Coordinates of C-alpha atoms in Angstrom, one line a residue:
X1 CA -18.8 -10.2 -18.3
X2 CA -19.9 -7.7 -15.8
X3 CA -22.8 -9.7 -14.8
X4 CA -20.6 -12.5 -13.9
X5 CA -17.9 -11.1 -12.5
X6 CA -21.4 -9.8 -9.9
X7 CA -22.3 -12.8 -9.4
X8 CA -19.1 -14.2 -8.5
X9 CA -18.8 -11.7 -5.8
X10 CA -22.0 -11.9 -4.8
X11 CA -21.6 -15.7 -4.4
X12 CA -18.4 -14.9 -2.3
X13 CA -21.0 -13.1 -0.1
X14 CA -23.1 -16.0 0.2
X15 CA -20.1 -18.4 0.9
X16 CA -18.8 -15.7 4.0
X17 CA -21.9 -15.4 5.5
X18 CA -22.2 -19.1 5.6
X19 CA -19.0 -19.6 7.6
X20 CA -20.8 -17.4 10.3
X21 CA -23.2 -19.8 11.3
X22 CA 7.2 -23.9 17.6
X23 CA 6.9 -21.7 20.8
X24 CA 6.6 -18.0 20.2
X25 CA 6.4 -15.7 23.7
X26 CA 3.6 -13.0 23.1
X27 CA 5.8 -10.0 22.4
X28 CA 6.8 -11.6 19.1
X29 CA 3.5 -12.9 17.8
X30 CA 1.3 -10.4 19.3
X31 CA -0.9 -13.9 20.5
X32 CA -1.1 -14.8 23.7
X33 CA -0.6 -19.1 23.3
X34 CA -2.6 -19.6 26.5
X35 CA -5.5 -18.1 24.7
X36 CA -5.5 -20.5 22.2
X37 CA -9.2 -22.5 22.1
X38 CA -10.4 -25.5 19.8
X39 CA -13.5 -23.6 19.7
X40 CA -12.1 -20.3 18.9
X41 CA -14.6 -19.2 16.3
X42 CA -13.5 -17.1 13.3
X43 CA -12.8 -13.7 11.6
X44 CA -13.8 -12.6 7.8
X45 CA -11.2 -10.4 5.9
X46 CA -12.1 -8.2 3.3
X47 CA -8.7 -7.6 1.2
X48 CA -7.3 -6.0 -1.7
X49 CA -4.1 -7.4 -1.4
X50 CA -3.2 -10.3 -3.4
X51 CA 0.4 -11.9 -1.8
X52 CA 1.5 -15.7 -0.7
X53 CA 3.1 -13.3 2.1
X54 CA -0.3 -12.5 3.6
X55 CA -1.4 -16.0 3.2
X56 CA 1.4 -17.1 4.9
X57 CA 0.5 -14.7 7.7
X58 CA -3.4 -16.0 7.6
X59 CA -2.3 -19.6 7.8
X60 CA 0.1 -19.0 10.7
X61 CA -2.4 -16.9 12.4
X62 CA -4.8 -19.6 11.9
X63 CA -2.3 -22.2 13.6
X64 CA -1.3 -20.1 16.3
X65 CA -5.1 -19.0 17.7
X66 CA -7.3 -21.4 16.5
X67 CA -8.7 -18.6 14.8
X68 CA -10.4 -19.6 11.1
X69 CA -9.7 -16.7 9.1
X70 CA -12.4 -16.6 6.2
X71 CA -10.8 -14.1 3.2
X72 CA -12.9 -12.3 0.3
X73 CA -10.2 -10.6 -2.2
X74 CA -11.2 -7.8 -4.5
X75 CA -10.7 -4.6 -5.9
X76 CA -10.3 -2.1 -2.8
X77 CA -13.3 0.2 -4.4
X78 CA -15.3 -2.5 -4.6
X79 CA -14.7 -3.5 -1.2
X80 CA -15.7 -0.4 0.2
X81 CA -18.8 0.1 -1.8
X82 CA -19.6 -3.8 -0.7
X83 CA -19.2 -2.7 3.0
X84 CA -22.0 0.5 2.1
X85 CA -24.0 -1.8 0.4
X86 CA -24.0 -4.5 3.2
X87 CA -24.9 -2.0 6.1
X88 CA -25.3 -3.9 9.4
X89 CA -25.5 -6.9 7.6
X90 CA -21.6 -7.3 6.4
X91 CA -20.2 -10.3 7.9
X92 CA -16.8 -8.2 7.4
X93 CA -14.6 -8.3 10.4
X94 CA -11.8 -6.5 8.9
X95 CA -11.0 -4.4 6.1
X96 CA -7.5 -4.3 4.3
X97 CA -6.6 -2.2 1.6
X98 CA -3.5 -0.3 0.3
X99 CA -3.3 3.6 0.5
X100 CA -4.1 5.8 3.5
X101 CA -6.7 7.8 1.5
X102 CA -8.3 5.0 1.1
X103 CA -8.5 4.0 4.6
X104 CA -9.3 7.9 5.2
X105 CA -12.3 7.2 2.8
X106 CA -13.8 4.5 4.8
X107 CA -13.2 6.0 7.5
X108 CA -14.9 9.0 6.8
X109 CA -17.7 7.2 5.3
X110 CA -18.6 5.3 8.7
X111 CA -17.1 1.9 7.6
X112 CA -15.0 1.5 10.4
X113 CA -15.0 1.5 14.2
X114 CA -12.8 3.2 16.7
X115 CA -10.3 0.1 18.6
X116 CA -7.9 1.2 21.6
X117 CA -5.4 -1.3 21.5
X118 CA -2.2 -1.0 23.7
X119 CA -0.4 -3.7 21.2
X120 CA -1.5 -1.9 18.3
X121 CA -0.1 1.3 19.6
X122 CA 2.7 0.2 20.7
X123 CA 3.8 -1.6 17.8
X124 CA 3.1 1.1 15.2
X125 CA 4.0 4.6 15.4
X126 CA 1.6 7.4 15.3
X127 CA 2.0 8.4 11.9
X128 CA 1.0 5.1 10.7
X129 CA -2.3 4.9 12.2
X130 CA -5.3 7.2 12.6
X131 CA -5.5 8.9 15.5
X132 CA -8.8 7.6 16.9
X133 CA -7.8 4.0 16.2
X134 CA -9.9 3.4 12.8
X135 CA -7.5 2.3 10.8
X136 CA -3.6 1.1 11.4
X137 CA -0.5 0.9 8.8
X138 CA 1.0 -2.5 8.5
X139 CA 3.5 -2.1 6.6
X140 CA 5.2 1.0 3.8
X141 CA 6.1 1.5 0.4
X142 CA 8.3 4.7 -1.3
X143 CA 7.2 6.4 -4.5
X144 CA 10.7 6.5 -5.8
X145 CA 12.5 7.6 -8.4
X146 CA 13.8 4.9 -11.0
X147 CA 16.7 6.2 -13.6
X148 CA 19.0 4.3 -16.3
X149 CA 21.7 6.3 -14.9
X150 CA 23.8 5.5 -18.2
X151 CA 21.4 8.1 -19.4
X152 CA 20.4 10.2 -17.1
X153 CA 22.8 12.1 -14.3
X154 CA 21.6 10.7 -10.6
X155 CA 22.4 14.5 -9.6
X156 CA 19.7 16.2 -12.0
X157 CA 16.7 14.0 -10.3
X158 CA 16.9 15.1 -6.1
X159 CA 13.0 16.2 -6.2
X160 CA 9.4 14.9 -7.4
X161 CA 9.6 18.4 -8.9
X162 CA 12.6 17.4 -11.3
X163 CA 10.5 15.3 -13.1
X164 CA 9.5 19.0 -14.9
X165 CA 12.5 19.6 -16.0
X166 CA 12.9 21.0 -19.5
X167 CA 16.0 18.5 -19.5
X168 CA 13.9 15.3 -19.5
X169 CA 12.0 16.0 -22.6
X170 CA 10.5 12.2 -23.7
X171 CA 12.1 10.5 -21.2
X172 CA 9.4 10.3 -18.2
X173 CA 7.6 6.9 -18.0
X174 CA 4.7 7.0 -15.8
X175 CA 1.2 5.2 -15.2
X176 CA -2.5 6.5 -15.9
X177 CA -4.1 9.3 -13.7
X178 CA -6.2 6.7 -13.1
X179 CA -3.8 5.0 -10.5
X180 CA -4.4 5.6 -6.9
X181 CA -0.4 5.6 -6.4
X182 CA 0.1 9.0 -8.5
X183 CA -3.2 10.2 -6.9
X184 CA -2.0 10.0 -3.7
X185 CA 1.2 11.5 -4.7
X186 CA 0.0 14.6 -6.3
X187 CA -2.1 15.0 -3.3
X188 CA 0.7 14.9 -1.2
X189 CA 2.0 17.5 -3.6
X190 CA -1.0 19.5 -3.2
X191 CA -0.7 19.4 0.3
X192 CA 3.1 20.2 0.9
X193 CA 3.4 23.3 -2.1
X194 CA 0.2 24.2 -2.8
X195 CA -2.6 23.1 -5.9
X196 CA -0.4 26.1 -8.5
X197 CA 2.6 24.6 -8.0
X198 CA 1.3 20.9 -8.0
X199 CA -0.3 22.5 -11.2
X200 CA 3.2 23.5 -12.8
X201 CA 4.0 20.2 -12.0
X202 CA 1.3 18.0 -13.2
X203 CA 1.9 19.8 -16.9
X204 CA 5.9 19.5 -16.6
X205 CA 5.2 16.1 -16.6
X206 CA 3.0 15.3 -19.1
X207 CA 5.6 17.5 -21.7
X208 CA 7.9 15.3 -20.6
X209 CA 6.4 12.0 -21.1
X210 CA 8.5 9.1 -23.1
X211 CA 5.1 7.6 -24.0
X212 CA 1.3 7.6 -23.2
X213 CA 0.8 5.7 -19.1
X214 CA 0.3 2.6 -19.4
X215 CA 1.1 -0.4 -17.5
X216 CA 2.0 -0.8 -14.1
X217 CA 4.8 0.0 -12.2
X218 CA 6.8 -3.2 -13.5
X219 CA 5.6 -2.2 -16.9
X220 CA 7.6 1.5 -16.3
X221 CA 11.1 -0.1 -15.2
X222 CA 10.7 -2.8 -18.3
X223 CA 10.3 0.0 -20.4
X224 CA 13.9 1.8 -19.2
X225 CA 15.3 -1.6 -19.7
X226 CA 14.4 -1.6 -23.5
X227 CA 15.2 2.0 -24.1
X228 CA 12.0 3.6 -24.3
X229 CA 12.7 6.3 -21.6
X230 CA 15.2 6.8 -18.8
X231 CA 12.7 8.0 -15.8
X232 CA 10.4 6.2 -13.6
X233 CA 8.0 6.9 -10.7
X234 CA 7.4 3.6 -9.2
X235 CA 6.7 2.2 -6.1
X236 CA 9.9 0.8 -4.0
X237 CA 8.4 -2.8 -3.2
X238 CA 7.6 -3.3 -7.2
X239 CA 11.5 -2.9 -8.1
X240 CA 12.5 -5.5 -4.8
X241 CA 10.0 -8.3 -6.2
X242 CA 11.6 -7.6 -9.6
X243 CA 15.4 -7.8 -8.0
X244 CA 14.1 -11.4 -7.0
X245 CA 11.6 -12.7 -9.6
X246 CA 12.9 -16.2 -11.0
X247 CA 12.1 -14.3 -14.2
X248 CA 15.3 -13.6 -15.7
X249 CA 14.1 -11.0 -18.1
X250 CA 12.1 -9.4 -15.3
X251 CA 15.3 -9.7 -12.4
X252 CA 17.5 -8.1 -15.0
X253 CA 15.0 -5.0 -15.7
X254 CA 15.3 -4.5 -12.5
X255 CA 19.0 -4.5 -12.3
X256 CA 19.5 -2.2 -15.1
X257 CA 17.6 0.5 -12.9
X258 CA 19.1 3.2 -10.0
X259 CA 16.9 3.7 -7.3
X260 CA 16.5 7.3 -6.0
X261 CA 14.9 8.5 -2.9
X262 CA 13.2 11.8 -3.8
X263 CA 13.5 15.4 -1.6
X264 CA 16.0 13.6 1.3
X265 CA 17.3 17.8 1.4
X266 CA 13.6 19.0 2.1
X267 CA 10.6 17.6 3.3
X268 CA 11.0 13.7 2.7
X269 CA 10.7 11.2 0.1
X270 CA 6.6 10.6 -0.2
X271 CA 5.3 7.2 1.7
X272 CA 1.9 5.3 1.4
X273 CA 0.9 2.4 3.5
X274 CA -1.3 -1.1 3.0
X275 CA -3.3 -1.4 6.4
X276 CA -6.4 -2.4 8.1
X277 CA -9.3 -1.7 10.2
X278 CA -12.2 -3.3 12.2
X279 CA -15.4 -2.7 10.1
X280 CA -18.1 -0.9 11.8
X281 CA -20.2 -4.5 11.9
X282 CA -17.6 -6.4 12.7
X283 CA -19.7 -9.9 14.6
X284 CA -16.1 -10.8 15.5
X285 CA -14.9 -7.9 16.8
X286 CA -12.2 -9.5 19.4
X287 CA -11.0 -11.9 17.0
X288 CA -10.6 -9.1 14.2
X289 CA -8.6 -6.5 16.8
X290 CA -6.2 -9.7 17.8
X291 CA -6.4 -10.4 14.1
X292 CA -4.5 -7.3 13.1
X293 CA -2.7 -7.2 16.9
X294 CA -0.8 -9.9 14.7
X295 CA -0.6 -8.6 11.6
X296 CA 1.3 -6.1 13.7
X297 CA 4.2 -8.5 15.5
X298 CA 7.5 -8.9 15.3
X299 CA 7.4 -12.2 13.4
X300 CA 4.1 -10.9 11.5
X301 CA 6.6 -8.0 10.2
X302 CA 9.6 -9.6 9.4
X303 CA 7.4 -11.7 6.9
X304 CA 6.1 -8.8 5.2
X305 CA 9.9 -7.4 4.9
X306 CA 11.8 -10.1 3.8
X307 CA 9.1 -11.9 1.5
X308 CA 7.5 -9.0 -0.4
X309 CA 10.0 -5.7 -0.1
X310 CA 7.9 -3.7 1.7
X311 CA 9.3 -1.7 4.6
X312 CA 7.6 -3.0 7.9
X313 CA 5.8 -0.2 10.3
X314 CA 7.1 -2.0 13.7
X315 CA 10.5 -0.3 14.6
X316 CA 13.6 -2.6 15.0
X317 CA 12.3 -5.5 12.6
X318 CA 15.0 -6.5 10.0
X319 CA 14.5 -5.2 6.3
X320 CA 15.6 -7.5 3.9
X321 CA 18.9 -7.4 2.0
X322 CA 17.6 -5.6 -1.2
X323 CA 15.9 -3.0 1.1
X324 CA 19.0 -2.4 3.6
X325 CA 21.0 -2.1 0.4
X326 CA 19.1 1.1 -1.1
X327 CA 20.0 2.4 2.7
X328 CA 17.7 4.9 5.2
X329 CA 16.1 7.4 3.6
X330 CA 14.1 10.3 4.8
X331 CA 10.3 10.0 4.6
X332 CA 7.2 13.0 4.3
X333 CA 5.8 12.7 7.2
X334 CA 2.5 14.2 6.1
X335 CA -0.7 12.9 7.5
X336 CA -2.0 10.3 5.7
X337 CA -4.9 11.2 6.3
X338 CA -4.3 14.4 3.8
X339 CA -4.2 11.5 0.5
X340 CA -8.0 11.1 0.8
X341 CA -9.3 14.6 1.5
X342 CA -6.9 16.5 -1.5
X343 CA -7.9 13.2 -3.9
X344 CA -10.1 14.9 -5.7
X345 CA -8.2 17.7 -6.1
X346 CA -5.6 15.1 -7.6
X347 CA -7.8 14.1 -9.8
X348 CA -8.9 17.6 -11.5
X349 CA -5.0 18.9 -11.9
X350 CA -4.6 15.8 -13.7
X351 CA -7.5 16.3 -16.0
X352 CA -6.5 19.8 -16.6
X353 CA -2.6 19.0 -17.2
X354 CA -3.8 16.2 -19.5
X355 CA -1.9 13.3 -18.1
X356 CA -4.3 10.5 -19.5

């Protein structure tokens, strides 16, 4: 199996290098129409994530620039390691991933190059991009707090750190220390209070468990629906794609959930990002920067908003109606940058709490 599933992405390798060889004004699309060509060549996409939003986006872009936009999807490791392995011969223009210590990562393994963009900057705040213009935030997700609050008192669960709490005895359900979502949220953890206290933590939890992790996020909230714990961490855009799955076992999970925005009294409920950069190699390098000048717009946002949950990273674009119904919330503003360089730090509390 694992030879196979190589040669299948080595063949996608073979395939990309191959393809080498309605009015909208500018401020909304973040394309300049009169720059349209027949001719206008194409840009390669290496991306971890796996939404009909983003194709949406890639078709549109497509229509809008003449623009071919060529996509490999895999795992974001893999990616990355595909990127070291390719060197100066990657026909990636852009890489997207989710996580912002994963974008550190390639970053700070040369993977990416510097773009000064005034569209880019504009459109995205400073704490969603890296500061030398590596790698830019398109869109956010909250590691909130997910309660059957016919169990479990809304008022007892205001911090990450309530999670510990003698009072929740078997009734935390959580994934693997294996996913990069708690990762980056004990590092955050380690970051804000210090590794001792994200220590304490890391072992409150684990006493605390309902169950062994397992599953995904979903997987946590379907479990509170059938009564096999109370508590949840999960991601925010996970319980908005339940709230509107056409499954009706799924859409009523994720009705029978609370949703609680952690630390809104201190430092900010923890954030992670999916975004993008311009590889290192990039033979389209103009096409990739308008690419995620794009990815970035108005209309480009609003897509990722209303048809996947997530919260966009372009100020003044409409959340959608399950979002805006959870309300504002306070976010950590911590650099992202700080989720890839405490990660494996993360990694060894977790080992030494025992949280499997």
């Amino acid at each position: 199996m694992k030879n196979l599933r190589l040669f299948l992405f080595c063949f996608s390798f073979i395939g990309l290098a191959a393809c080498n060889s309605g009015d909208r004004t500018t401020e909304q699309t973040g394309v300049d129409s009169a720059a349209v060509a027949e001719n206008a060549g194409e840009v390669n996409v290496y991306t971890h994530r796996h939404y009909e939003a983003d194709q949406q986006l890639f078709r549109q872009f497509e229509e809008q620039t003449g623009i071919k936009v060529n996509v490999v999807s895999a795992n974001a490791d893999e990616l990355i390691q595909r990127l070291e392995m390719e060197g100066s011969n990657s026909p990636a223009d852009v890489l997207i991933t989710v996580d912002g210590g994963r974008l550190w990562r390639a970053k700070d393994q040369g993977l990416l190059s510097p773009v000064q963009s005034q569209t880019l900057n504009s459109n995205i705040p400073a704490k969603f991009r890296d500061a030398d213009g590596n790698w830019y935030g398109l869109t956010y997700r909250a590691r909130i707090i997910a309660i059957d609050s016919t169990k479990v008192n809304a008022s007892q669960l205001q911090t990450y750190q309530d999670l510990a709490s003698n009072n929740l005895r078997n009734q935390v359900l959580v994934r693997s220390s294996e996913n990069l979502y708690n990762q980056s949220l004990l590092a955050a953890i380690i970051a804000n209070e210090g590794p001792q206290a994200a220590q304490q933590w890391a072992r409150g939890v684990v006493q605390n468990m309902a169950r062994a992790p397992k599953g995904g996020d979903r997987d946590q909230v379907k479990a509170i629906a059938a009564g096999q714990g109370s508590v949840a961490l999960v991601n925010s855009y996970y319980i908005g794609n339940m709230l509107a799955s056409d499954d009706a076992a799924e859409a009523e999970a994720g009705r029978r959930v609370k949703v609680i925005f952690p630390n809104q009294q201190g430092r900010g409920t923890h954030i992670n990002i999916s975004g993008g950069g311009v590889t290192r190699y990039a033979p389209n390098r103009e096409n990739a920067i308008r690419f995620l000048e794009y990815l970035s717009s108005a209309e480009a946002q609003e897509i990722f908003a209303q048809a996947n949950y997530e919260y966009p990273v372009k100020e003044g674009v409409e959340w959608s109606p399950i979002l805006k119904k959870w309300g504002t919330f306070k976010t950590d503003d911590l650099s992202l940058e700080e989720l890839g360089k405490r990660n494996t730090e993360a990694v060894t509390i977790f080992d030494k709490a025992g949280w499997k």
